[in-house]
Tab-separated table of C-alpha atoms and ligand atoms in Angstrom:
chain	number	residue	atom	x	y	z
A	1115	MET	CA	96.880	119.572	112.261
A	1116	SER	CA	100.600	120.189	112.618
A	1117	GLN	CA	100.073	120.117	116.393
A	1118	MET	CA	98.631	116.619	116.011
A	1119	ILE	CA	101.627	115.537	113.920
A	1120	GLU	CA	103.918	116.931	116.606
A	1121	PHE	CA	101.947	114.976	119.193
A	1122	LEU	CA	102.217	111.700	117.247
A	1123	THR	CA	105.938	112.295	116.735
A	1124	ARG	CA	106.344	112.660	120.498
A	1125	VAL	CA	104.321	109.519	121.192
A	1126	GLY	CA	106.390	107.588	118.651
A	1127	ALA	CA	109.646	108.645	120.260
A	1128	ASP	CA	108.721	108.348	123.960
A	1129	SER	CA	108.242	104.860	125.412
A	1130	SER	CA	106.256	106.140	128.383
A	1131	LEU	CA	103.739	107.655	125.976
A	1132	ARG	CA	103.737	104.781	123.520
A	1133	PHE	CA	103.863	101.861	125.933
A	1134	GLY	CA	103.137	103.424	129.338
A	1135	SER	CA	100.130	103.075	131.639
A	1136	GLY	CA	98.056	105.567	129.728
A	1137	GLU	CA	98.284	108.242	132.422
A	1138	SER	CA	101.244	109.916	130.772
A	1139	LEU	CA	99.407	109.766	127.427
A	1140	CYS	CA	96.396	111.463	129.061
A	1141	ALA	CA	98.672	114.088	130.603
A	1142	ALA	CA	100.274	114.720	127.197
A	1143	MET	CA	96.818	115.066	125.611
A	1144	ASP	CA	95.782	117.471	128.407
A	1145	ALA	CA	98.906	119.532	127.841
A	1146	MET	CA	98.080	119.736	124.158
A	1147	GLY	CA	94.419	120.516	124.777
A	1148	LEU	CA	93.369	117.432	122.824
A	1149	ASP	CA	89.725	116.655	123.407
A	1150	GLY	CA	86.589	115.393	121.696
A	1151	GLU	CA	86.690	112.704	119.064
A	1152	MET	CA	90.421	112.946	118.449
A	1153	ARG	CA	91.113	112.281	122.116
A	1154	SER	CA	88.770	109.267	122.119
A	1155	CYS	CA	90.460	107.859	119.009
A	1156	VAL	CA	93.963	108.298	120.446
A	1157	SER	CA	92.916	106.717	123.773
A	1158	ALA	CA	91.314	103.786	121.942
A	1159	GLY	CA	94.320	103.306	119.639
A	1160	ASP	CA	91.968	103.884	116.723
A	1161	ALA	CA	94.339	104.853	113.926
A	1162	GLU	CA	91.586	104.854	111.286
A	1163	GLY	CA	89.622	107.342	113.401
A	1164	VAL	CA	92.668	109.600	113.732
A	1165	ARG	CA	93.329	109.356	109.996
A	1166	ALA	CA	89.702	110.188	109.173
A	1167	GLN	CA	90.028	113.458	111.064
A	1168	ILE	CA	93.375	114.516	109.642
A	1169	VAL	CA	93.567	113.371	106.034
A	1170	GLN	CA	91.159	113.056	103.147
A	1171	GLN	CA	92.713	110.046	101.458
A	1172	SER	CA	93.123	107.468	104.172
A	1173	ALA	CA	94.006	104.460	101.983
A	1174	TYR	CA	97.530	104.633	100.609
A	1175	PHE	CA	99.115	102.311	98.076
A	1176	VAL	CA	101.893	100.344	99.734
A	1177	ALA	CA	103.074	97.955	96.988
A	1178	LEU	CA	106.570	98.840	95.840
A	1179	MET	CA	107.593	95.810	93.878
A	1180	PRO	CA	106.350	93.805	90.888
A	1181	PRO	CA	106.486	90.006	91.210
A	1182	PHE	CA	108.115	89.604	87.818
A	1183	SER	CA	109.779	91.515	85.051
A	1184	ALA	CA	107.808	93.809	82.772
A	1185	ALA	CA	108.668	91.430	79.919
A	1186	LEU	CA	105.945	89.085	81.152
A	1187	MET	CA	103.230	91.678	80.918
A	1188	PRO	CA	100.503	91.986	79.907
A	1189	ALA	CA	100.151	88.390	78.681
A	1190	PHE	CA	101.564	85.928	81.148
A	1191	SER	CA	102.528	82.711	79.438
A	1192	VAL	CA	104.675	79.714	80.237
A	1193	ALA	CA	106.607	80.288	77.035
A	1194	LEU	CA	107.850	83.577	78.420
A	1195	MET	CA	109.036	82.107	81.679
A	1196	ALA	CA	112.334	80.657	80.435
A	1197	PRO	CA	114.007	83.957	79.507
A	1198	ILE	CA	112.691	85.511	82.675
A	1199	SER	CA	113.960	82.798	84.969
A	1200	ALA	CA	117.351	83.070	83.269
A	1201	SER	CA	117.570	86.589	84.649
A	1202	LEU	CA	116.807	85.577	88.212
A	1203	VAL	CA	119.942	87.236	89.508
A	1204	ALA	CA	118.554	90.644	88.665
A	1205	PRO	CA	114.939	89.830	87.969
A	1206	PHE	CA	113.219	93.146	88.221
A	1207	ARG	CA	115.486	95.473	86.364
A	1208	ALA	CA	113.451	97.036	83.647
A	1209	ALA	CA	115.164	97.607	80.345
A	1210	PRO	CA	115.954	101.308	79.813
A	1211	SER	CA	112.946	101.529	77.524
A	1212	ASP	CA	110.710	100.435	80.419
A	1213	VAL	CA	111.632	103.568	82.320
A	1214	SER	CA	110.189	106.225	80.139
B	381	MET	CA	135.187	120.244	86.797
B	382	SER	CA	134.888	123.696	88.401
B	383	ALA	CA	133.867	124.123	92.046
B	384	SER	CA	130.510	125.580	91.053
B	385	ALA	CA	129.825	122.711	88.651
B	386	ILE	CA	130.571	120.234	91.459
B	387	ALA	CA	128.344	122.186	93.841
B	388	THR	CA	125.398	121.964	91.470
B	389	ARG	CA	125.914	118.321	90.580
B	390	GLY	CA	122.839	116.318	91.447
B	391	ARG	CA	122.956	113.456	93.901
B	392	LEU	CA	120.519	110.918	95.247
B	393	VAL	CA	120.097	109.205	98.583
B	394	CYS	CA	117.238	106.813	99.287
B	395	VAL	CA	116.414	106.451	102.965
B	396	GLY	CA	113.888	104.550	105.032
B	397	VAL	CA	111.852	106.167	107.779
B	398	GLY	CA	110.943	102.830	109.309
B	399	MET	CA	107.439	101.569	109.890
B	400	THR	CA	106.086	103.551	112.846
B	401	LEU	CA	105.871	107.341	112.823
B	402	GLY	CA	108.374	108.867	115.220
B	403	SER	CA	109.775	105.554	116.484
B	404	HIS	CA	112.084	104.315	113.755
B	405	ILE	CA	113.611	107.185	111.826
B	406	THR	CA	117.419	107.053	111.998
B	407	PRO	CA	119.628	110.120	112.574
B	408	ILE	CA	121.238	109.690	109.165
B	409	ALA	CA	117.845	109.513	107.404
B	410	GLN	CA	116.731	112.626	109.273
B	411	SER	CA	119.902	114.409	108.241
B	412	GLU	CA	119.464	113.450	104.569
B	413	ILE	CA	115.896	114.779	104.635
B	414	ASP	CA	116.997	118.000	106.335
B	415	HIS	CA	119.729	118.671	103.786
B	416	ALA	CA	117.851	117.701	100.622
B	417	ASP	CA	116.642	120.190	98.008
B	418	VAL	CA	113.762	117.890	97.046
B	419	VAL	CA	112.178	115.011	98.936
B	420	PHE	CA	110.149	112.256	97.226
B	421	ALA	CA	107.823	110.368	99.549
B	422	GLY	CA	106.957	106.712	98.990
B	423	VAL	CA	105.249	106.039	102.293
B	424	SER	CA	102.338	103.835	103.314
B	425	ASP	CA	100.313	106.220	105.453
B	426	ALA	CA	98.949	109.675	104.603
B	427	ILE	CA	99.803	110.879	108.110
B	428	VAL	CA	103.408	109.760	107.700
B	429	GLU	CA	103.486	111.860	104.555
B	430	LEU	CA	102.191	114.861	106.507
B	431	TRP	CA	104.914	114.229	109.073
B	432	LEU	CA	107.499	114.459	106.265
B	433	ARG	CA	105.907	117.709	105.097
B	434	GLU	CA	106.549	119.125	108.561
B	435	MET	CA	110.227	118.265	108.117
B	436	HIS	CA	110.782	119.666	104.634
B	437	PRO	CA	109.157	122.384	102.476
B	438	ASP	CA	109.390	120.457	99.183
B	439	VAL	CA	107.966	116.971	99.668
B	440	ARG	CA	106.578	115.337	96.510
B	441	SER	CA	104.300	112.386	97.052
B	442	LEU	CA	104.791	109.297	94.892
B	443	GLN	CA	101.161	108.279	95.516
B	444	PRO	CA	99.756	110.018	92.393
B	445	TYR	CA	101.716	107.586	90.211
B	446	TYR	CA	99.470	104.739	91.372
B	447	ALA	CA	96.001	104.183	89.968
B	448	ALA	CA	93.489	101.375	89.945
B	449	GLY	CA	93.800	99.494	86.665
B	450	LYS	CA	97.259	100.935	85.892
B	451	SER	CA	100.128	98.465	85.802
B	452	ARG	CA	102.512	99.056	88.676
B	453	HIS	CA	105.339	98.486	86.193
B	454	ASP	CA	104.360	101.861	84.706
B	455	THR	CA	103.968	103.350	88.175
B	456	TYR	CA	107.465	102.336	89.253
B	457	GLY	CA	109.020	103.476	85.991
B	458	GLU	CA	107.392	106.895	86.398
B	459	MET	CA	108.618	107.136	89.989
B	460	VAL	CA	112.194	106.457	88.884
B	461	GLU	CA	111.926	109.023	86.110
B	462	ALA	CA	110.469	111.698	88.423
B	463	ILE	CA	113.350	111.202	90.844
B	464	LEU	CA	115.989	111.214	88.103
B	465	VAL	CA	114.656	114.422	86.525
B	466	GLU	CA	115.543	116.290	89.719
B	467	VAL	CA	118.950	114.610	90.063
B	468	ARG	CA	119.757	115.580	86.467
B	469	ALA	CA	118.644	119.129	87.258
B	470	GLY	CA	121.502	119.298	89.783
B	471	LYS	CA	119.399	118.879	92.922
B	472	ARG	CA	120.278	117.058	96.079
B	473	VAL	CA	117.441	114.533	96.081
B	474	CYS	CA	116.230	112.365	98.933
B	475	GLY	CA	113.898	109.462	98.190
B	476	VAL	CA	112.069	108.633	101.393
B	477	PHE	CA	110.417	105.239	101.583
B	478	TYR	CA	108.595	103.523	104.389
B	479	GLY	CA	110.372	100.691	106.146
B	480	HIS	CA	113.714	99.847	104.562
B	481	PRO	CA	114.069	101.464	101.117
B	482	GLY	CA	115.780	98.418	99.679
B	483	ILE	CA	113.445	95.658	100.860
B	484	PHE	CA	110.797	94.581	98.347
B	485	ALA	CA	111.015	98.003	96.740
B	486	LEU	CA	111.896	98.502	93.088
B	487	ALA	CA	112.058	102.269	92.574
B	488	PRO	CA	114.763	103.029	95.167
B	489	HIS	CA	117.114	100.353	93.790
B	490	GLN	CA	116.425	101.296	90.208
B	491	SER	CA	116.769	105.024	90.648
B	492	ILE	CA	120.091	104.575	92.449
B	493	GLU	CA	121.334	102.238	89.731
B	494	LEU	CA	120.257	104.612	86.978
B	495	ALA	CA	121.691	107.687	88.724
B	496	ARG	CA	125.045	105.925	89.123
B	497	ALA	CA	124.980	104.787	85.498
B	498	GLU	CA	124.517	108.427	84.506
B	499	GLY	CA	127.503	109.436	86.644
B	500	TYR	CA	125.737	110.822	89.689
B	501	GLU	CA	126.570	110.025	93.286
B	502	ALA	CA	123.808	107.833	94.694
B	503	ARG	CA	123.411	105.627	97.755
B	504	MET	CA	120.920	103.987	100.079
B	505	GLU	CA	120.554	104.252	103.852
B	506	PRO	CA	118.800	101.310	105.526
B	507	GLY	CA	115.668	101.673	107.609
B	508	VAL	CA	113.653	99.558	110.037
B	509	SER	CA	111.571	97.251	107.847
B	510	SER	CA	108.349	95.379	108.525
B	511	GLU	CA	110.562	92.292	108.645
B	512	ASP	CA	112.532	93.742	111.565
B	513	CYS	CA	109.311	94.566	113.426
B	514	LEU	CA	107.921	91.101	112.707
B	515	TYR	CA	110.926	89.435	114.348
B	516	ALA	CA	110.484	91.633	117.415
B	517	ASP	CA	106.704	91.354	117.739
B	518	LEU	CA	106.420	87.641	116.941
B	519	GLY	CA	109.536	86.678	118.904
B	520	ILE	CA	111.158	85.023	115.914
B	521	ASP	CA	114.902	84.746	115.415
B	522	PRO	CA	115.489	84.075	111.706
B	523	GLY	CA	118.629	82.151	112.634
B	524	THR	CA	116.888	79.507	114.738
B	525	PHE	CA	115.503	77.481	111.837
B	526	GLY	CA	116.490	79.711	108.925
B	527	CYS	CA	113.910	81.482	106.798
B	528	GLN	CA	112.770	82.106	103.251
B	529	HIS	CA	111.149	85.288	101.984
B	530	PHE	CA	109.123	85.521	98.793
B	531	GLU	CA	106.871	87.992	97.068
B	532	ALA	CA	103.551	86.083	97.162
B	533	THR	CA	102.702	86.189	93.451
B	534	GLN	CA	106.247	85.309	92.463
B	535	PHE	CA	106.029	82.428	94.946
B	536	ILE	CA	103.028	80.897	93.196
B	537	VAL	CA	103.826	81.580	89.545
B	538	TYR	CA	107.319	80.143	89.710
B	539	LYS	CA	108.224	76.692	90.977
B	540	ARG	CA	110.199	77.477	94.100
B	541	VAL	CA	112.125	75.113	96.343
B	542	VAL	CA	110.298	75.385	99.650
B	543	ASP	CA	111.975	74.298	102.862
B	544	PRO	CA	109.210	73.461	105.372
B	545	SER	CA	111.811	73.093	108.134
B	546	ALA	CA	112.433	76.862	107.937
B	547	TRP	CA	110.157	79.875	108.426
B	548	LEU	CA	108.453	81.095	105.285
B	549	PHE	CA	107.532	84.765	104.966
B	550	LEU	CA	105.218	85.897	102.183
B	551	TRP	CA	105.032	89.569	101.185
B	552	GLN	CA	102.301	91.330	99.237
B	553	VAL	CA	99.783	88.542	99.929
B	554	GLY	CA	97.033	91.175	99.668
B	555	LEU	CA	97.781	91.286	95.931
B	556	VAL	CA	98.536	87.626	95.428
B	557	GLY	CA	97.949	86.329	91.918
B	558	ASP	CA	97.291	89.704	90.274
B	559	LEU	CA	99.034	89.350	86.929
B	560	THR	CA	97.723	92.697	85.677
B	561	LEU	CA	99.580	94.536	88.470
B	562	GLY	CA	96.637	96.920	88.393
B	563	LYS	CA	94.365	95.554	91.099
B	564	LEU	CA	93.984	97.186	94.491
B	565	GLY	CA	93.756	93.795	96.134
B	566	THR	CA	92.819	90.204	95.394
B	567	GLY	CA	90.167	88.034	97.034
B	568	PRO	CA	89.450	84.477	98.163
B	569	ALA	CA	89.727	82.860	94.708
B	570	TYR	CA	93.310	84.116	94.432
B	571	ARG	CA	94.135	83.165	98.022
B	572	GLN	CA	92.790	79.682	97.235
B	573	VAL	CA	95.536	79.308	94.607
B	574	LEU	CA	98.118	80.405	97.170
B	575	VAL	CA	96.759	77.982	99.762
B	576	ASP	CA	96.777	75.151	97.215
B	577	VAL	CA	100.439	75.822	96.460
B	578	LEU	CA	101.269	76.018	100.162
B	579	MET	CA	99.401	72.781	100.868
B	580	ARG	CA	101.914	70.937	98.694
B	581	HIS	CA	104.290	71.525	101.601
B	582	TYR	CA	102.173	72.139	104.722
B	583	PRO	CA	99.095	70.451	106.231
B	584	GLY	CA	95.798	72.345	106.049
B	585	ASP	CA	95.624	72.697	109.834
B	586	HIS	CA	99.084	74.271	110.029
B	587	GLU	CA	98.931	77.631	111.815
B	588	VAL	CA	99.935	80.704	109.847
B	589	ILE	CA	100.302	84.239	111.140
B	590	VAL	CA	98.960	87.360	109.446
B	591	TYR	CA	100.969	90.274	110.787
B	592	LYS	CA	100.765	94.053	110.623
B	593	VAL	CA	103.048	96.538	112.320
B	594	PRO	CA	101.388	99.856	113.183
B	595	THR	CA	102.261	102.922	111.135
B	596	LEU	CA	100.912	105.262	113.825
B	597	PRO	CA	102.389	104.984	117.324
B	598	ILE	CA	98.970	104.885	119.006
B	599	GLU	CA	98.226	101.432	117.553
B	600	ARG	CA	99.340	97.964	118.584
B	601	PRO	CA	100.627	95.335	116.163
B	602	SER	CA	97.946	93.133	114.630
B	603	ILE	CA	98.760	89.416	114.946
B	604	ARG	CA	96.141	87.015	113.589
B	605	ARG	CA	96.712	83.285	113.789
B	606	VAL	CA	94.659	81.125	111.415
B	607	ARG	CA	94.800	77.613	110.018
B	608	LEU	CA	96.374	77.498	106.574
B	609	ASP	CA	93.123	76.275	105.002
B	610	GLN	CA	91.303	79.222	106.608
B	611	LEU	CA	93.616	81.708	104.918
B	612	VAL	CA	91.328	81.547	101.881
B	613	ASP	CA	88.543	83.255	103.852
B	614	THR	CA	90.842	85.546	105.786
B	615	VAL	CA	91.022	89.010	104.279
B	616	VAL	CA	94.687	89.976	104.039
B	617	SER	CA	95.397	93.655	103.432
B	618	THR	CA	98.218	94.914	101.247
B	619	SER	CA	99.939	96.075	104.451
B	620	GLU	CA	100.162	92.626	106.001
B	621	THR	CA	102.823	89.950	105.869
B	622	VAL	CA	102.091	86.251	106.251
B	623	ALA	CA	104.491	84.226	108.402
B	624	ILE	CA	104.420	80.433	108.156
B	625	PRO	CA	106.194	78.557	110.940
B	626	PRO	CA	108.275	75.463	110.199
B	627	ALA	CA	106.207	72.303	109.814
B	628	LYS	CA	109.026	69.788	109.765
B	629	ALA	CA	112.002	69.070	111.999
B	630	LEU	CA	115.493	69.829	110.749
B	631	VAL	CA	117.056	66.709	109.229
B	632	LEU	CA	120.749	66.033	109.751
B	633	ASP	CA	122.859	65.304	106.688
B	634	PRO	CA	124.800	62.158	107.751
B	635	THR	CA	127.424	62.557	105.029
B	636	VAL	CA	128.375	66.049	106.137
B	637	ARG	CA	128.176	64.963	109.762
B	638	GLU	CA	130.659	62.116	109.098
B	639	ARG	CA	133.048	64.435	107.268
B	640	LEU	CA	132.967	66.947	110.121
B	641	ASP	CA	133.507	64.161	112.699
B	642	ALA	CA	136.514	62.941	110.729
B	643	LEU	CA	137.979	66.452	110.692
B	644	ARG	CA	137.361	66.794	114.424
B	645	HIS	CA	139.064	63.467	115.156
B	646	ALA	CA	142.006	64.358	112.952
B	647	ASP	CA	142.208	67.630	114.916
B	648	VAL	CA	142.293	69.652	111.708
B	649	ALA	CA	142.431	73.405	112.346
C	632	SAM	C1	106.432	96.558	98.702
C	632	SAM	S1	106.729	95.774	100.207
C	632	SAM	C2	107.595	97.073	101.024
C	632	SAM	C3	108.261	96.665	102.311
C	632	SAM	C4	109.019	97.770	102.990
C	632	SAM	N1	110.063	98.305	102.139
C	632	SAM	C5	109.626	97.325	104.312
C	632	SAM	O1	110.798	97.597	104.541
C	632	SAM	O2	108.935	96.711	105.108
C	632	SAM	C6	105.071	95.754	100.803
C	632	SAM	C7	104.863	94.574	101.698
C	632	SAM	O3	105.567	94.805	102.918
C	632	SAM	C8	104.841	94.263	103.987
C	632	SAM	N2	104.346	95.362	104.830
C	632	SAM	C9	104.151	96.645	104.484
C	632	SAM	N3	103.642	97.336	105.509
C	632	SAM	C10	103.506	96.443	106.526
C	632	SAM	C11	103.031	96.531	107.840
C	632	SAM	N4	102.574	97.688	108.323
C	632	SAM	N5	103.053	95.422	108.611
C	632	SAM	C12	103.502	94.237	108.124
C	632	SAM	N6	103.955	94.090	106.897
C	632	SAM	C13	103.967	95.181	106.094
C	632	SAM	C14	103.644	93.522	103.388
C	632	SAM	O4	104.043	92.186	103.092
C	632	SAM	C15	103.436	94.329	102.133
C	632	SAM	O5	102.676	93.626	101.198
């Protein structure tokens, strides 16, 4: 597995591997002894296939931001919008009590 | 403060590792990871997290703080607290986030703010964001017509001033309209609300672009062009950004133009 990570790191950092004709990618896979399904997935640019062979949990959460302040939750109502919009300059700062 | 007390004083740096494994990490981010006592990982791909684990022996994933049905407000608060616990314990802490750690990302900003408020040294190092990749892959210069960026749900729940002569970029469209902050994604009924809001400013046949930059270097960017009214039936993942090209020409402001002409004629410096 760590060999595969090393391989991906090399591909990411080397334009001839990442954007080249494919021959240099094949040569790099040969040098690493990469064969079978992993080789097919890499050649096909099938990231899901690569993930399926390396990690168990392939879907990761990516959201890192709420659309509005915690003060609106859980009940969203128009009445609550005025105080929230007044804090537009720093809209998503939770009050200290929000960070428990 | 004694030298040993200073040496054990916690500090925090939040860095971005960019979007694509191996391609975007900056030397300063690498150095912060190398020198950290503890690394927190807020990345978007399990393989990217493994890559970090190859770099550092103590990488703590922020993924377990998420859960279906749990408000992300709680998730983000817990992330900030987990990071701060280690800073307060005197550790040199590195928060590693995908893309740019300060773009559409609450926990990095908040943990830095809180650490500083508690007297700790804390800073952010920029990274290559999905926005940067979008400009490169779609051939867009944000300066040509100007641009607006909004979080998709915020865009629809608040009345925003939309400029259809500029580019409009919508983030987190995959979660648009989720007021619980606990859904894993939202479907066509929610996208219909978004499309209805957008159609106040753009015609239904206006082309929009659904864009995804690869997180693994073996992939190519995904660029899907659909009519605005087809966006309802277009599944948009949480890892995609929607780019809406300008629909109207720029309109000159004659008053400003006259004032500038007068200055030019008067040869004012
Ligand atoms: C919470 S924001 C984090 C953005 C991140 N800090 C950055 O610098 O790109 C998540 C949103 O970023 C955008 N995003 C994340 N990954 C992406 C990708 N691989 N391609 C395109 N956009 C992406 C999407 O709009 C997604 O909903």
